Coordinates of C-alpha atoms and ligand atoms in Angstrom, one line a residue:
M1 CA 0.0 0.0 0.0
T2 CA 1.1 3.6 -0.6
N3 CA -0.7 5.6 2.0
R4 CA 0.0 4.4 5.6
L5 CA -2.4 6.3 7.9
R6 CA -2.3 6.6 11.6
I7 CA -5.8 5.5 12.8
G8 CA -7.4 6.1 16.2
I9 CA -10.3 3.8 17.2
A10 CA -12.5 4.6 20.2
G11 CA -14.0 1.3 21.4
A12 CA -12.7 -2.2 21.4
G13 CA -16.0 -4.0 21.1
L14 CA -17.2 -5.9 18.0
L15 CA -16.7 -3.0 15.6
G16 CA -13.5 -1.8 17.1
R17 CA -11.9 -5.2 16.9
L18 CA -13.1 -5.8 13.3
L19 CA -11.9 -2.4 12.2
A20 CA -8.5 -3.0 13.8
L21 CA -8.2 -6.3 12.0
Q22 CA -9.1 -4.9 8.6
L23 CA -7.3 -1.6 8.9
G24 CA -4.2 -3.3 10.3
R25 CA -4.3 -5.9 7.5
A26 CA -4.5 -2.9 5.0
G27 CA -1.2 -1.8 6.5
H28 CA -2.3 1.2 8.6
E29 CA -0.9 2.0 12.0
V30 CA -3.9 1.4 14.4
H31 CA -4.4 2.5 18.0
V32 CA -7.5 1.3 19.9
H33 CA -8.6 2.9 23.1
D34 CA -11.1 1.3 25.5
P35 CA -11.9 1.6 29.2
A36 CA -11.9 -2.2 29.6
A37 CA -9.1 -3.6 31.8
G38 CA -7.9 -5.9 29.0
P39 CA -8.8 -7.9 25.9
D40 CA -10.9 -10.4 27.9
A41 CA -12.8 -8.0 30.1
R42 CA -16.5 -8.6 29.1
G43 CA -18.0 -5.1 28.9
A44 CA -18.8 -5.0 25.2
A45 CA -22.2 -6.3 24.0
G46 CA -20.2 -8.3 21.4
W47 CA -19.3 -10.8 24.0
T48 CA -22.8 -11.5 25.2
A49 CA -24.4 -11.9 21.8
A50 CA -25.7 -15.3 20.7
G51 CA -24.1 -14.7 17.3
M52 CA -27.1 -15.4 15.0
L53 CA -26.5 -14.3 11.4
S54 CA -30.1 -14.0 10.4
P55 CA -30.8 -11.4 7.7
V56 CA -34.3 -12.7 6.9
A57 CA -35.5 -13.4 10.4
E58 CA -34.3 -9.9 11.5
L59 CA -36.5 -8.3 8.9
E60 CA -39.3 -8.6 11.5
T61 CA -37.8 -5.4 13.0
A62 CA -35.1 -4.3 10.7
D63 CA -35.1 -2.6 7.3
E64 CA -33.8 -3.2 3.8
H65 CA -30.3 -1.9 4.6
V66 CA -29.8 -4.3 7.5
F67 CA -30.9 -7.1 5.2
R68 CA -28.5 -6.2 2.5
W69 CA -25.6 -5.6 4.9
G70 CA -26.4 -8.9 6.5
L71 CA -26.3 -10.8 3.2
R72 CA -23.0 -9.1 2.3
S73 CA -21.6 -9.9 5.8
L74 CA -22.6 -13.6 5.4
D75 CA -20.3 -13.7 2.4
L76 CA -17.5 -11.8 4.2
W77 CA -17.4 -13.8 7.5
P78 CA -15.8 -17.0 6.1
E79 CA -12.8 -15.1 4.7
I80 CA -12.4 -13.1 7.9
V81 CA -12.5 -16.2 10.1
R82 CA -10.1 -18.1 7.8
A83 CA -7.5 -15.3 8.3
L84 CA -7.7 -15.4 12.1
P85 CA -4.9 -17.2 14.1
R86 CA -7.4 -19.2 16.2
P87 CA -10.4 -21.3 15.3
V88 CA -13.8 -19.6 15.3
E89 CA -16.9 -21.7 14.9
L90 CA -18.9 -20.4 12.0
R91 CA -21.9 -22.3 10.5
R92 CA -24.2 -21.6 7.7
E93 CA -26.8 -24.3 7.7
G94 CA -29.9 -22.1 7.9
S95 CA -32.1 -21.3 10.8
L96 CA -35.6 -22.5 11.8
L97 CA -38.7 -20.5 12.9
L98 CA -40.9 -22.6 15.1
A99 CA -44.4 -22.0 16.5
H100 CA -46.6 -24.1 18.8
R101 CA -50.1 -24.6 17.3
E102 CA -51.7 -22.4 19.9
D103 CA -49.4 -19.5 18.8
A104 CA -50.3 -19.9 15.1
G105 CA -51.8 -16.4 15.0
A106 CA -48.6 -14.7 16.2
A107 CA -46.6 -16.9 13.9
R108 CA -48.8 -16.0 10.9
R109 CA -48.2 -12.3 11.5
V110 CA -44.4 -12.7 11.5
V111 CA -44.2 -15.1 8.6
D112 CA -46.5 -12.8 6.5
L113 CA -44.3 -9.8 7.4
L114 CA -41.1 -11.7 6.3
A115 CA -42.8 -12.8 3.1
A116 CA -43.7 -9.2 2.3
K117 CA -40.2 -7.8 3.2
A118 CA -37.8 -10.5 1.9
P119 CA -37.1 -10.9 -1.8
A120 CA -38.4 -13.9 -3.6
D121 CA -35.1 -15.8 -3.4
H122 CA -34.9 -15.4 0.4
Q123 CA -38.4 -16.5 1.5
A124 CA -39.0 -18.7 4.6
Q125 CA -39.9 -22.2 3.5
R126 CA -42.7 -24.0 5.3
I127 CA -41.6 -27.6 6.2
D128 CA -43.6 -30.5 7.6
G129 CA -42.9 -32.6 10.7
D130 CA -40.9 -35.2 9.0
A131 CA -38.6 -32.6 7.4
L132 CA -38.2 -30.9 10.7
A133 CA -37.3 -34.2 12.4
A134 CA -34.8 -34.9 9.7
L135 CA -33.1 -31.5 10.2
E136 CA -33.3 -31.4 14.0
P137 CA -34.1 -34.7 15.7
S138 CA -34.1 -33.2 19.2
V139 CA -37.0 -30.8 18.5
R140 CA -40.3 -31.8 19.9
R141 CA -42.8 -33.2 17.4
G142 CA -45.7 -30.8 16.7
P143 CA -44.6 -27.2 16.2
Q144 CA -45.2 -25.5 12.8
A145 CA -41.8 -24.9 11.2
W146 CA -40.2 -22.7 8.5
L147 CA -36.6 -23.1 7.3
L148 CA -34.6 -20.0 6.5
P149 CA -31.8 -21.4 4.2
G150 CA -28.5 -19.6 4.2
E151 CA -28.7 -18.1 7.6
G152 CA -25.9 -18.8 10.0
Q153 CA -24.2 -18.3 13.4
I154 CA -20.8 -17.4 14.8
H155 CA -19.2 -18.2 18.1
T156 CA -19.0 -14.7 19.5
V157 CA -16.6 -15.4 22.4
Q158 CA -14.1 -17.2 20.2
A159 CA -14.4 -14.4 17.6
M160 CA -13.9 -11.5 20.1
Q161 CA -10.7 -13.2 21.3
A162 CA -9.4 -14.2 17.8
L163 CA -10.0 -10.7 16.4
V164 CA -7.6 -9.1 19.0
A165 CA -5.0 -11.9 18.5
G166 CA -5.2 -11.5 14.7
A167 CA -5.1 -7.7 14.2
P168 CA -1.7 -6.7 12.8
N169 CA -0.1 -3.3 13.2
T170 CA -2.4 -2.6 16.1
T171 CA -1.7 -1.2 19.6
W172 CA -4.4 -1.8 22.2
H173 CA -4.7 0.9 24.9
W174 CA -6.7 -0.7 27.7
N175 CA -7.9 1.3 30.7
S176 CA -8.2 4.3 28.3
T177 CA -11.6 6.0 28.2
V178 CA -12.2 8.3 25.2
E179 CA -14.1 11.4 26.4
R180 CA -14.6 12.9 22.9
A181 CA -14.1 11.7 19.3
D182 CA -13.7 14.4 16.7
P183 CA -12.2 14.6 13.2
Q184 CA -8.5 13.5 13.6
R185 CA -8.7 13.8 17.4
L186 CA -9.4 11.5 20.4
Q187 CA -9.7 13.1 23.8
V188 CA -8.4 10.8 26.6
A189 CA -7.5 11.5 30.2
S190 CA -3.9 12.4 29.4
G191 CA -4.8 14.9 26.7
T192 CA -5.8 15.1 23.0
L193 CA -4.3 12.5 20.6
A194 CA -3.8 13.3 16.9
F195 CA -4.5 10.9 14.0
D196 CA -5.1 11.0 10.3
W197 CA -8.5 9.4 10.8
V198 CA -10.7 8.5 13.8
F199 CA -13.4 5.8 14.1
D200 CA -15.9 6.3 16.9
V201 CA -17.3 2.9 17.8
R202 CA -18.0 3.3 21.5
G203 CA -21.5 1.8 21.4
V204 CA -23.5 2.9 24.4
G205 CA -20.4 4.9 25.6
A206 CA -20.7 7.4 22.6
R207 CA -23.1 9.6 24.6
P208 CA -23.5 12.6 24.5
Q209 CA -22.0 12.8 21.1
L210 CA -24.7 10.5 19.8
P211 CA -28.2 9.9 21.2
V212 CA -27.5 6.3 21.8
R213 CA -29.2 4.2 24.5
G214 CA -28.7 0.7 25.9
V215 CA -31.4 -2.0 25.5
R216 CA -31.0 -4.7 28.2
G217 CA -30.6 -8.3 27.0
E218 CA -30.3 -11.4 29.1
I219 CA -29.0 -14.8 27.9
F220 CA -28.2 -18.2 29.3
W221 CA -25.6 -20.8 28.5
L222 CA -26.8 -24.4 29.0
H223 CA -24.4 -27.4 29.0
A224 CA -26.5 -29.9 27.1
P225 CA -24.4 -32.7 25.8
G226 CA -27.4 -34.9 24.9
V227 CA -29.1 -32.3 22.8
E228 CA -28.3 -32.6 19.1
L229 CA -28.8 -29.2 17.4
R230 CA -27.3 -28.1 14.1
R231 CA -28.8 -24.6 13.6
P232 CA -30.4 -21.7 15.5
L233 CA -34.1 -22.1 16.5
R234 CA -36.5 -19.2 17.0
L235 CA -39.7 -19.7 18.7
L236 CA -42.5 -17.4 17.5
H237 CA -44.7 -16.8 20.5
V238 CA -47.4 -14.4 21.5
R239 CA -45.3 -12.7 24.1
H240 CA -41.6 -13.7 23.5
R241 CA -39.0 -14.0 20.9
V242 CA -36.9 -16.9 22.2
Y243 CA -34.0 -18.4 20.4
V244 CA -31.8 -21.4 21.1
V245 CA -28.4 -21.5 19.4
P246 CA -25.9 -24.4 19.5
R247 CA -22.4 -23.5 20.5
A248 CA -19.3 -25.6 20.8
P249 CA -18.5 -27.5 22.9
D250 CA -21.9 -29.1 24.0
L251 CA -23.5 -25.7 24.8
V252 CA -26.7 -24.1 23.8
V253 CA -27.3 -20.4 24.2
V254 CA -30.8 -19.4 25.1
G255 CA -31.8 -15.7 24.7
A256 CA -32.8 -13.1 24.8
S257 CA -34.9 -10.6 26.7
E258 CA -35.2 -7.1 25.1
I259 CA -35.9 -4.5 27.8
E260 CA -35.9 -0.7 27.6
S261 CA -33.5 -0.3 30.5
E262 CA -29.8 0.3 31.0
D263 CA -29.8 -1.9 34.1
R264 CA -26.8 -4.3 33.9
S265 CA -27.7 -6.2 37.1
P266 CA -27.9 -10.1 36.9
V267 CA -30.7 -11.9 35.0
S268 CA -34.1 -11.6 36.6
L269 CA -36.3 -14.5 37.8
R270 CA -39.0 -13.6 35.3
T271 CA -36.6 -13.8 32.3
T272 CA -35.2 -17.1 33.6
V273 CA -38.6 -18.7 34.0
E274 CA -40.0 -17.4 30.7
L275 CA -37.0 -18.0 28.4
L276 CA -36.0 -21.4 29.8
A277 CA -39.6 -22.7 29.9
A278 CA -40.1 -21.6 26.2
A279 CA -36.8 -23.2 25.2
H280 CA -37.7 -26.4 27.0
S281 CA -41.1 -26.5 25.3
I282 CA -39.4 -27.0 21.9
L283 CA -36.4 -29.0 23.1
P284 CA -37.6 -31.5 25.8
A285 CA -34.1 -32.9 26.2
L286 CA -33.0 -29.5 27.8
A287 CA -34.7 -30.7 31.0
E288 CA -31.4 -32.3 32.1
A289 CA -29.2 -29.5 30.8
R290 CA -27.2 -27.6 33.3
I291 CA -27.3 -23.7 33.5
V292 CA -23.6 -22.9 33.5
H293 CA -23.7 -19.2 32.8
S294 CA -26.0 -16.3 32.5
E295 CA -25.2 -12.8 31.3
T296 CA -26.7 -9.4 30.9
N297 CA -25.6 -6.6 28.5
L298 CA -26.8 -3.6 26.7
R299 CA -27.4 -3.4 22.9
P300 CA -26.4 0.0 21.6
A301 CA -29.5 1.5 19.8
L302 CA -30.3 4.9 18.3
P303 CA -33.8 6.4 18.5
D304 CA -35.0 4.7 15.2
N305 CA -33.3 1.3 16.2
L306 CA -31.4 1.4 12.9
P307 CA -27.7 1.4 12.3
L308 CA -25.8 4.7 11.7
L309 CA -22.6 5.0 9.5
E310 CA -21.7 8.6 9.3
T311 CA -18.5 9.8 7.6
S312 CA -17.0 13.3 7.5
P313 CA -13.3 14.1 6.7
G314 CA -11.1 12.6 9.3
L315 CA -14.0 10.9 11.3
T316 CA -16.3 8.0 10.9
R317 CA -19.0 7.1 13.5
I318 CA -20.7 3.7 13.5
N319 CA -23.3 3.0 16.1
G320 CA -26.8 1.7 16.7
L321 CA -26.1 -1.9 15.7
F322 CA -28.8 -2.9 18.2
R323 CA -29.7 -6.6 17.7
H324 CA -27.8 -7.0 14.5
G325 CA -24.2 -6.3 15.2
W326 CA -22.7 -9.6 14.3
L327 CA -25.0 -9.8 11.3
I328 CA -23.9 -6.6 9.7
A329 CA -20.5 -5.5 11.1
P330 CA -18.3 -6.9 8.3
A331 CA -20.2 -5.1 5.6
L332 CA -20.3 -1.8 7.6
V333 CA -16.5 -2.0 8.2
E334 CA -16.0 -2.7 4.5
T335 CA -18.1 0.4 3.6
A336 CA -16.5 2.5 6.3
M337 CA -13.0 1.8 4.9
E338 CA -13.8 3.0 1.4
P339 CA -13.0 6.7 2.0
L340 CA -9.5 5.7 3.2
A341 CA -8.6 3.7 0.0
Ligands
FAD401 C1 -28.1 -10.4 24.7 C2 -27.6 -10.0 23.4 C3 -27.8 -10.8 22.3 C4 -27.4 -10.4 21.0 N1 -27.5 -11.3 20.0 C5 -27.1 -11.0 18.8 C6 -27.1 -11.9 17.7 O1 -27.6 -13.1 17.9 N2 -26.8 -11.5 16.4 C7 -26.3 -10.2 16.2 O2 -26.0 -9.9 15.1 N3 -26.2 -9.3 17.2 C8 -26.6 -9.7 18.5 N4 -26.4 -8.8 19.5 C9 -26.0 -7.4 19.2 C10 -24.5 -7.2 19.1 O3 -23.9 -7.8 20.2 C11 -24.3 -5.7 19.1 O4 -25.0 -5.1 18.0 C12 -22.8 -5.4 18.9 O5 -22.0 -5.9 19.9 C13 -22.5 -3.9 18.8 O6 -21.2 -3.7 18.5 P1 -20.4 -2.4 18.9 O7 -19.0 -2.6 18.6 O8 -21.1 -1.2 18.3 O9 -20.7 -2.3 20.5 P2 -20.0 -3.1 21.7 O10 -19.7 -4.5 21.2 O11 -20.9 -2.9 22.9 O12 -18.6 -2.4 21.9 C14 -18.5 -1.0 22.4 C15 -17.1 -0.9 23.0 O13 -16.9 0.5 23.3 C16 -16.3 0.6 24.5 N5 -16.5 2.0 25.1 C17 -17.6 2.4 25.8 N6 -17.4 3.7 26.2 C18 -16.1 4.0 25.7 C19 -15.3 5.2 25.8 N7 -15.8 6.3 26.5 N8 -14.1 5.2 25.3 C20 -13.6 4.1 24.6 N9 -14.3 3.0 24.5 C21 -15.6 2.9 25.0 C22 -16.9 -0.5 25.4 O14 -16.0 -0.8 26.5 C23 -16.9 -1.6 24.3 O15 -15.8 -2.4 24.3 C24 -26.8 -9.2 20.8 C25 -26.6 -8.3 21.9 C26 -27.0 -8.7 23.2 C27 -26.7 -7.8 24.3

């Protein structure tokens, strides 16, 4: 490359790590600042995410841009993961929407909405009980089912670790809070740092420069060696959107609540009862699973719940990835790097 830039990144969450990887690989000198105590401190929402890569299913709440960025990212993830120095579980065997018969009304609404919003070549496919049993033998017989071919999942914890390990030309500044991010400037406790270009990817920490808020999400990890699951399941329910995602080794992740609150306190009893009962209702073998971990975090969301990618000379802000960060981050990073080329 001809033009080696000095880049400052505010935030070492999902976006900050992915930007560091790609900018470092492009030969730039990268500095990442984050208040976390180190690379494994679990403040960023990226750690907590289930890692579903679901452009079609997310159309229930997202728009055309999220869908397109999602499709592009599904194509980018394999190459990103291949270049990392540690293995990261990445699967693309589709996902399943399930609904108990008594929730058929709620399911019809969602399926009709997806049918209206998704292009013809990305429609949910209704499958019968035999086809469901062939795809996922552990799922209880009886629910209505739709297959979303091409959707996928990524092991977010492995990916967060591998992204740091794999980013070349990058200096990680832990315990370093960015108070302001401005064109070519990051303001930290020791003063103002100068760069050729700055990326502000502080998630919920970008306030007051962006009107971002945190949306509480709670998840569980279950150790379930007897449960054979190949792909993410989403249960369409009158009150909840519950998903169950297989994760190596022998884990399933059950999530997630979506609560308008910035409370980071531990998982509530109500969420525990409701999510785990719903998950058990589709996977009876979960009865003997062990709850090995639960976690709460905040999804960074803007007032319209849509992502923001805003570029001005010397500064790019990306935020509001909300429920879709893992789904769309590679495409956003690709677009964000275009002005530097
Ligand atoms: C329960 C849950 C489940 C989810 N499931 C999925 C899913 O299945 N699929 C999917 O695509 N997405 C999912 N998400 C969403 C996804 O995790 C987020 O969209 C994504 O992590 C946002 O990335 P980010 O880099 O913008 O923010 P984050 O990952 O939150 O990173 C922000 C970083 O900025 C740092 N920071 C904060 N303040 C400052 C400051 N002042 N100075 C410097 N740094 C600062 C933080 O320490 C953090 O490291 C889920 C989220 C949650 C909470």
